[in-house]
Short mmCIF file of C-alpha atoms in Angstrom, two decimals:
data_model
loop_
_atom_site.label_atom_id
_atom_site.label_comp_id
_atom_site.label_asym_id
_atom_site.label_seq_id
_atom_site.Cartn_x
_atom_site.Cartn_y
_atom_site.Cartn_z
CA MET A 761 18.96 120.26 79.50
CA SER A 762 20.74 121.94 76.59
CA SER A 763 24.20 120.74 75.73
CA ALA A 764 24.97 123.86 73.69
CA LYS A 765 27.80 125.94 75.10
CA ARG A 766 27.12 129.64 75.45
CA GLY A 767 29.59 132.46 75.96
CA PRO A 768 30.34 134.19 79.26
CA GLY A 769 27.81 136.92 78.42
CA ARG A 770 24.76 134.84 79.32
CA ARG A 771 22.72 135.70 82.38
CA PRO A 772 23.96 133.81 85.48
CA GLY A 773 21.20 131.70 87.00
CA SER A 774 19.40 131.18 83.70
CA ALA A 775 16.87 128.37 83.57
CA ASP A 776 19.34 125.64 82.70
CA THR A 777 22.49 126.85 84.43
CA ARG A 778 22.04 124.26 87.14
CA GLY A 779 21.58 121.56 84.50
CA GLU A 780 24.69 122.70 82.67
CA ILE A 781 26.72 122.61 85.86
CA LEU A 782 25.50 119.07 86.50
CA ALA A 783 26.36 117.99 82.94
CA ALA A 784 29.83 119.46 83.43
CA ALA A 785 30.09 117.72 86.81
CA ARG A 786 29.23 114.32 85.30
CA LYS A 787 31.94 114.82 82.69
CA VAL A 788 34.61 115.97 85.16
CA PHE A 789 33.76 113.26 87.76
CA ALA A 790 33.97 110.57 85.06
CA GLU A 791 37.29 111.89 83.75
CA LYS A 792 39.06 112.69 87.02
CA GLY A 793 37.26 110.55 89.60
CA PHE A 794 35.60 111.96 92.68
CA ASP A 795 38.74 112.93 94.60
CA LYS A 796 40.51 114.93 91.87
CA ALA A 797 37.41 116.64 90.49
CA THR A 798 37.32 120.23 91.76
CA VAL A 799 34.60 122.86 91.82
CA ARG A 800 37.00 125.02 89.82
CA ALA A 801 37.36 122.40 87.07
CA ILE A 802 33.61 121.84 86.94
CA ALA A 803 32.99 125.62 86.74
CA ARG A 804 35.53 125.87 83.91
CA GLU A 805 33.86 122.97 82.05
CA ALA A 806 30.44 124.63 82.51
CA GLU A 807 31.87 128.05 81.61
CA VAL A 808 30.53 129.67 84.76
CA ASP A 809 32.10 131.35 87.77
CA PRO A 810 33.02 128.96 90.63
CA ALA A 811 30.88 131.13 92.93
CA LEU A 812 27.85 130.20 90.85
CA VAL A 813 28.62 126.52 91.34
CA HIS A 814 28.74 127.15 95.09
CA HIS A 815 25.43 129.01 94.83
CA TYR A 816 23.74 125.84 93.57
CA PHE A 817 25.71 123.20 95.48
CA ASP A 818 27.08 123.55 98.99
CA THR A 819 29.46 120.62 98.73
CA LYS A 820 31.17 118.44 96.16
CA GLU A 821 29.32 115.47 97.69
CA GLY A 822 25.98 117.19 97.09
CA MET A 823 26.95 118.03 93.53
CA PHE A 824 27.98 114.41 92.89
CA ALA A 825 24.69 113.13 94.30
CA ALA A 826 22.74 115.57 92.12
CA ALA A 827 24.81 114.79 89.02
CA MET A 828 24.24 111.05 89.48
CA GLN A 829 20.59 111.71 90.44
CA LEU A 830 21.13 109.98 93.78
CA PRO A 831 18.10 110.47 96.01
CA ILE A 832 20.09 111.22 99.16
CA THR A 833 23.45 112.72 99.99
CA PRO A 834 26.00 111.59 102.57
CA ASP A 835 25.12 114.80 104.48
CA GLN A 836 21.64 113.37 104.99
CA ILE A 837 22.71 109.79 105.68
CA ILE A 838 25.52 110.33 108.16
CA PRO A 839 23.70 112.33 110.88
CA THR A 840 20.69 109.98 110.83
CA LEU A 841 23.04 107.07 111.21
CA LEU A 842 25.05 108.58 114.03
CA GLU A 843 22.23 110.02 116.12
CA GLY A 844 20.47 107.65 118.51
CA PRO A 845 21.85 104.86 120.67
CA ARG A 846 25.12 103.43 119.44
CA GLU A 847 23.99 99.88 120.24
CA GLU A 848 21.19 100.26 117.68
CA ILE A 849 23.30 101.61 114.84
CA GLY A 850 23.21 98.28 112.97
CA ALA A 851 19.42 98.26 112.92
CA ARG A 852 19.26 101.95 111.91
CA LEU A 853 21.70 101.43 109.05
CA VAL A 854 20.00 98.29 107.71
CA ARG A 855 16.54 99.87 107.91
CA MET A 856 17.68 103.08 106.25
CA ILE A 857 19.26 101.23 103.32
CA LEU A 858 16.17 99.04 102.88
CA GLN A 859 13.90 102.10 102.93
CA VAL A 860 16.00 104.17 100.52
CA THR A 861 16.21 101.29 98.04
CA ALA A 862 12.57 100.18 98.34
CA ALA A 863 11.13 102.69 95.85
CA PRO A 864 12.26 102.23 92.22
CA GLU A 865 12.65 105.98 91.67
CA THR A 866 15.22 106.27 94.47
CA ARG A 867 16.79 102.86 93.85
CA GLU A 868 17.33 103.02 90.10
CA PRO A 869 19.89 105.86 90.02
CA MET A 870 21.99 103.98 92.60
CA VAL A 871 21.72 100.70 90.72
CA ALA A 872 22.67 102.54 87.52
CA LEU A 873 25.79 103.93 89.19
CA ILE A 874 26.73 100.48 90.48
CA ARG A 875 26.12 98.89 87.07
CA SER A 876 28.49 101.43 85.49
CA ALA A 877 31.06 100.75 88.18
CA MET A 878 30.83 97.00 87.47
CA THR A 879 31.50 97.36 83.77
CA ASN A 880 33.65 100.47 83.34
CA GLU A 881 37.01 101.17 84.99
CA GLN A 882 36.54 104.96 85.08
CA ALA A 883 33.10 104.61 86.64
CA ALA A 884 34.54 102.15 89.16
CA THR A 885 37.17 104.69 90.22
CA MET A 886 34.56 107.43 90.56
CA PHE A 887 32.25 105.18 92.58
CA ARG A 888 35.09 103.88 94.77
CA GLU A 889 36.34 107.34 95.65
CA PHE A 890 32.86 108.70 96.33
CA ILE A 891 31.68 105.78 98.43
CA SER A 892 34.97 105.63 100.38
CA ASN A 893 35.73 109.26 101.04
CA ALA A 894 32.29 110.84 101.11
CA LEU A 895 30.47 108.07 102.96
CA LEU A 896 32.26 105.05 104.44
CA PHE A 897 35.36 106.72 105.87
CA GLN A 898 33.26 109.59 107.24
CA VAL A 899 31.12 107.15 109.20
CA ALA A 900 34.06 104.96 110.23
CA ASP A 901 36.12 107.90 111.47
CA ARG A 902 33.26 109.36 113.50
CA LEU A 903 32.61 105.97 115.08
CA ASP A 904 36.34 105.32 115.49
CA VAL A 905 36.00 102.03 113.59
CA PRO A 906 38.71 100.64 111.26
CA HIS A 907 37.97 101.27 107.59
CA LEU A 908 38.01 97.52 106.86
CA ARG A 909 35.10 96.96 109.23
CA ILE A 910 32.88 99.60 107.64
CA GLU A 911 33.71 98.09 104.25
CA ALA A 912 32.60 94.67 105.52
CA ALA A 913 29.28 96.25 106.55
CA PHE A 914 29.02 97.97 103.16
CA ALA A 915 29.73 94.61 101.43
CA GLN A 916 26.92 92.95 103.37
CA MET A 917 24.35 95.55 102.38
CA TYR A 918 25.65 95.89 98.82
CA GLY A 919 25.21 92.13 98.40
CA VAL A 920 21.72 92.25 99.90
CA ILE A 921 20.58 95.04 97.58
CA MET A 922 22.08 93.37 94.50
CA GLY A 923 20.64 89.98 95.51
CA ARG A 924 17.26 91.53 96.19
CA TYR A 925 16.83 93.85 93.24
CA VAL A 926 19.23 92.79 90.48
CA ILE A 927 19.74 89.02 90.81
CA LYS A 928 16.29 88.79 92.45
CA LEU A 929 17.09 85.83 94.69
CA GLU A 930 14.11 84.40 96.51
CA PRO A 931 13.16 84.55 99.33
CA LEU A 932 15.54 87.54 99.73
CA ALA A 933 13.70 89.65 97.14
CA SER A 934 10.33 89.25 98.89
CA ALA A 935 11.46 89.37 102.51
CA GLY A 936 9.99 92.17 104.63
CA HIS A 937 12.04 94.95 106.19
CA ASP A 938 11.48 93.73 109.77
CA GLU A 939 12.69 90.23 108.97
CA LEU A 940 15.77 91.57 107.17
CA VAL A 941 16.60 94.02 109.95
CA GLU A 942 16.44 91.17 112.46
CA LEU A 943 18.69 89.00 110.30
CA LEU A 944 21.23 91.61 109.17
CA ALA A 945 21.42 94.21 111.94
CA PRO A 946 23.56 92.05 114.29
CA THR A 947 26.12 91.64 111.46
CA VAL A 948 26.41 95.37 110.85
CA GLN A 949 26.37 96.08 114.58
CA ARG A 950 29.25 93.67 115.17
CA TYR A 951 31.37 95.28 112.43
CA LEU A 952 30.73 98.78 113.77
CA THR A 953 30.92 98.23 117.52
CA GLY A 954 31.81 94.55 118.10
CA MET B 730 35.88 76.00 68.60
CA SER B 731 34.06 75.95 65.28
CA SER B 732 30.61 77.44 65.11
CA ALA B 733 29.80 75.67 61.83
CA LYS B 734 27.01 73.15 62.11
CA ARG B 735 27.71 69.70 60.72
CA GLY B 736 25.26 66.94 59.89
CA PRO B 737 24.58 63.89 62.04
CA GLY B 738 27.10 61.87 59.99
CA ARG B 739 30.17 63.24 61.74
CA ARG B 740 32.25 61.10 64.01
CA PRO B 741 31.04 61.28 67.63
CA GLY B 742 33.79 62.43 69.95
CA SER B 743 35.60 64.43 67.29
CA ALA B 744 38.08 67.00 68.48
CA ASP B 745 35.58 69.78 68.98
CA THR B 746 32.45 67.86 69.97
CA ARG B 747 32.90 68.90 73.59
CA GLY B 748 33.35 72.51 72.50
CA GLU B 749 30.24 72.35 70.36
CA ILE B 750 28.21 70.91 73.22
CA LEU B 751 29.42 73.77 75.44
CA ALA B 752 28.54 76.37 72.80
CA ALA B 753 25.07 74.81 72.54
CA ALA B 754 24.81 74.78 76.33
CA ARG B 755 25.66 78.49 76.58
CA LYS B 756 22.94 79.25 74.04
CA VAL B 757 20.29 77.08 75.71
CA PHE B 758 21.14 78.25 79.26
CA ALA B 759 20.90 81.88 78.13
CA GLU B 760 17.59 81.32 76.35
CA LYS B 761 15.85 79.09 78.88
CA GLY B 762 17.61 79.80 82.15
CA PHE B 763 19.30 77.14 84.23
CA ASP B 764 16.17 75.36 85.48
CA LYS B 765 14.41 74.86 82.16
CA ALA B 766 17.49 73.98 80.11
CA THR B 767 17.61 70.19 79.56
CA VAL B 768 20.36 67.88 78.41
CA ARG B 769 17.95 66.87 75.62
CA ALA B 770 17.57 70.48 74.39
CA ILE B 771 21.32 71.05 74.56
CA ALA B 772 21.96 67.83 72.63
CA ARG B 773 19.42 68.89 69.98
CA GLU B 774 21.05 72.32 69.68
CA ALA B 775 24.49 70.67 69.34
CA GLU B 776 23.09 68.04 66.93
CA VAL B 777 24.43 65.15 68.99
CA ASP B 778 22.88 62.25 70.85
CA PRO B 779 21.96 63.05 74.49
CA ALA B 780 24.10 60.06 75.51
CA LEU B 781 27.13 61.85 74.11
CA VAL B 782 26.36 64.90 76.27
CA HIS B 783 26.25 62.58 79.29
CA HIS B 784 29.55 61.07 78.20
CA TYR B 785 31.22 64.48 78.55
CA PHE B 786 29.26 65.91 81.47
CA ASP B 787 27.90 63.97 84.44
CA THR B 788 25.49 66.69 85.55
CA LYS B 789 23.76 69.80 84.28
CA GLU B 790 25.61 71.71 87.02
CA GLY B 791 28.94 70.49 85.69
CA MET B 792 27.97 71.40 82.14
CA PHE B 793 26.93 74.89 83.26
CA ALA B 794 30.22 75.40 85.10
CA ALA B 795 32.17 74.25 82.02
CA ALA B 796 30.07 76.36 79.65
CA MET B 797 30.64 79.48 81.78
CA GLN B 798 34.28 78.47 82.32
CA LEU B 799 33.77 78.45 86.07
CA PRO B 800 36.79 76.98 87.82
CA ILE B 801 34.82 74.83 90.26
CA THR B 802 31.47 73.11 90.30
CA PRO B 803 28.93 72.90 93.11
CA ASP B 804 29.84 69.19 93.33
CA GLN B 805 33.30 70.23 94.42
CA ILE B 806 32.25 73.08 96.70
CA ILE B 807 29.46 71.44 98.65
CA PRO B 808 31.29 68.43 100.14
CA THR B 809 34.30 70.56 101.17
CA LEU B 810 31.95 72.95 102.87
CA LEU B 811 29.96 70.31 104.68
CA GLU B 812 32.80 68.09 105.85
CA GLY B 813 34.57 69.08 109.04
CA PRO B 814 33.21 70.55 112.26
CA ARG B 815 29.94 72.38 111.85
CA GLU B 816 31.06 75.17 114.18
CA GLU B 817 33.86 76.01 111.71
CA ILE B 818 31.73 76.11 108.57
CA GLY B 819 31.82 79.94 108.46
CA ALA B 820 35.60 79.98 108.40
CA ARG B 821 35.75 77.17 105.80
CA LEU B 822 33.30 78.95 103.51
CA VAL B 823 34.99 82.36 103.75
CA ARG B 824 38.46 80.87 103.19
CA MET B 825 37.29 78.78 100.24
CA ILE B 826 35.70 81.77 98.51
CA LEU B 827 38.79 83.93 99.10
CA GLN B 828 41.05 81.20 97.71
CA VAL B 829 38.93 80.48 94.64
CA THR B 830 38.71 84.18 93.78
CA ALA B 831 42.35 85.02 94.52
CA ALA B 832 43.78 83.97 91.15
CA PRO B 833 42.62 86.05 88.15
CA GLU B 834 42.21 82.97 85.93
CA THR B 835 39.67 81.43 88.31
CA ARG B 836 38.09 84.72 89.35
CA GLU B 837 37.53 86.32 85.94
CA PRO B 838 34.96 83.83 84.59
CA MET B 839 32.88 84.30 87.75
CA VAL B 840 33.14 88.08 87.59
CA ALA B 841 32.17 87.91 83.91
CA LEU B 842 29.06 85.89 84.77
CA ILE B 843 28.14 88.36 87.53
CA ARG B 844 28.72 91.34 85.23
CA SER B 845 26.34 89.80 82.67
CA ALA B 846 23.79 89.16 85.40
CA MET B 847 24.02 92.80 86.49
CA THR B 848 23.32 94.22 83.06
CA ASN B 849 21.16 91.65 81.26
CA GLU B 850 17.83 90.25 82.41
CA GLN B 851 18.29 86.84 80.75
CA ALA B 852 21.74 86.43 82.25
CA ALA B 853 20.32 87.45 85.65
CA THR B 854 17.69 84.70 85.42
CA MET B 855 20.30 82.13 84.45
CA PHE B 856 22.63 83.20 87.26
CA ARG B 857 19.81 83.32 89.82
CA GLU B 858 18.57 79.84 88.99
CA PHE B 859 22.05 78.34 88.97
CA ILE B 860 23.23 79.96 92.18
CA SER B 861 19.95 79.18 93.99
CA ASN B 862 19.19 75.65 92.90
CA ALA B 863 22.63 74.23 92.21
CA LEU B 864 24.46 75.83 95.13
CA LEU B 865 22.69 77.83 97.83
CA PHE B 866 19.61 75.68 98.36
CA GLN B 867 21.70 72.50 98.25
CA VAL B 868 23.86 73.76 101.08
CA ALA B 869 20.92 75.22 103.04
CA ASP B 870 18.86 72.05 102.79
CA ARG B 871 21.75 69.83 103.89
CA LEU B 872 22.42 72.11 106.86
CA ASP B 873 18.68 72.49 107.53
CA VAL B 874 19.02 76.29 107.38
CA PRO B 875 16.30 78.60 105.96
CA HIS B 876 17.01 79.75 102.41
CA LEU B 877 16.98 83.40 103.47
CA ARG B 878 19.91 82.81 105.83
CA ILE B 879 22.12 81.20 103.18
CA GLU B 880 21.26 84.11 100.88
CA ALA B 881 22.39 86.55 103.57
CA ALA B 882 25.72 84.67 103.73
CA PHE B 883 25.94 84.72 99.93
CA ALA B 884 25.22 88.48 99.95
CA GLN B 885 28.05 89.07 102.42
CA MET B 886 30.61 87.22 100.32
CA TYR B 887 29.27 88.57 97.02
CA GLY B 888 29.72 92.09 98.38
CA VAL B 889 33.22 91.31 99.62
CA ILE B 890 34.35 89.91 96.27
CA MET B 891 32.81 92.81 94.34
CA GLY B 892 34.27 95.34 96.78
CA ARG B 893 37.68 93.68 96.64
CA TYR B 894 38.06 92.98 92.92
CA VAL B 895 35.63 95.18 90.99
CA ILE B 896 35.14 98.37 93.03
CA LYS B 897 38.60 97.83 94.57
CA LEU B 898 37.83 99.43 97.92
CA GLU B 899 40.84 99.85 100.17
CA PRO B 900 41.79 98.42 102.64
CA LEU B 901 39.42 95.59 101.60
CA ALA B 902 41.22 94.91 98.31
CA SER B 903 44.61 94.46 100.01
CA ALA B 904 43.51 92.68 103.19
CA GLY B 905 44.99 89.22 103.78
CA HIS B 906 42.95 86.04 103.90
CA ASP B 907 43.53 85.46 107.63
CA GLU B 908 42.33 88.94 108.53
CA LEU B 909 39.23 88.59 106.35
CA VAL B 910 38.41 85.12 107.70
CA GLU B 911 38.60 86.49 111.23
CA LEU B 912 36.34 89.41 110.33
CA LEU B 913 33.78 87.61 108.16
CA ALA B 914 33.60 84.01 109.42
CA PRO B 915 31.48 84.87 112.51
CA THR B 916 28.91 86.52 110.21
CA VAL B 917 28.60 83.49 107.95
CA GLN B 918 28.67 81.14 110.92
CA ARG B 919 25.80 83.02 112.57
CA TYR B 920 23.67 82.83 109.42
CA LEU B 921 24.31 79.11 109.01
CA THR B 922 24.14 77.89 112.58
CA GLY B 923 23.24 80.89 114.78
#
């Protein structure tokens, strides 16, 4: 995408408008964090009308996911997680995370975001606010589970994904999905309903 | 410590011999990983007799911990973990990890090692080999637990420490030790004896 700024006279919806909005979003999210970034500020940074931002992105969460090239949005994760029997939510969550992270093209953007968060204070703030407010607290509040318990579940799966794909611990890195679901699902289930 | 190399004529045990051995150890561990690094290679790099390395460091594990400025060695962790009732090992492990990571001066060297492992392939290899062979597999084999199960326990606590101190998720970052032991100990216990 072009990084050149153009004046307000350009045609809305031009080929790279979406790309320019996303570049602006990355800048504003990094500077202000997820919570304080607004559609208005992103529109101003991109020099477009806020309505045009809304035309491309329904929600701030969706815009964040697109800006960070995340393969799925909380809007897609949360319903899948919450539909189905509550006593199987641990297994559903573990399997979903294993599936989403299995393919390098969907895993790498997430790992890149986590790497930034591990080494850069601004990126850590952005990641913390996004993961808390757009994902973990949404799930916890709908399940009526204390926030600490959903964070314990997040910590378990975060550690598994880092151990599997970044540290590459064996046999964790080679273990199959079924074996990992059997091992990890009761942990997540206990945090969420135990 | 001085990085200048001196000839074999210097006095063994001079003020910075230990520091020079540790600098050599850091270099050799990074280049060869934990498994393939030998006392002999570290002595050669430091231009000292291998016996002098043994004079300062009883074990390769201890030398690694000193080189990385880790506050505790596997030799100190493993007995504490294994002594006491087996049905309380989850609580002992969780409490020990929370205590060791509570003070910045003991936590920061570990977080630094993990940060390197997250962003550098060589550092990841070194960390993987150390954590697997010097710590996790030692504990697993003494408890007669499959390696995958100790790695699941490691993943849980790794995620908690990263969530608490690097991502700084709330309420996880502010939660007290007793509350976290109550929440997390059953998970670790299940992996290790369940």
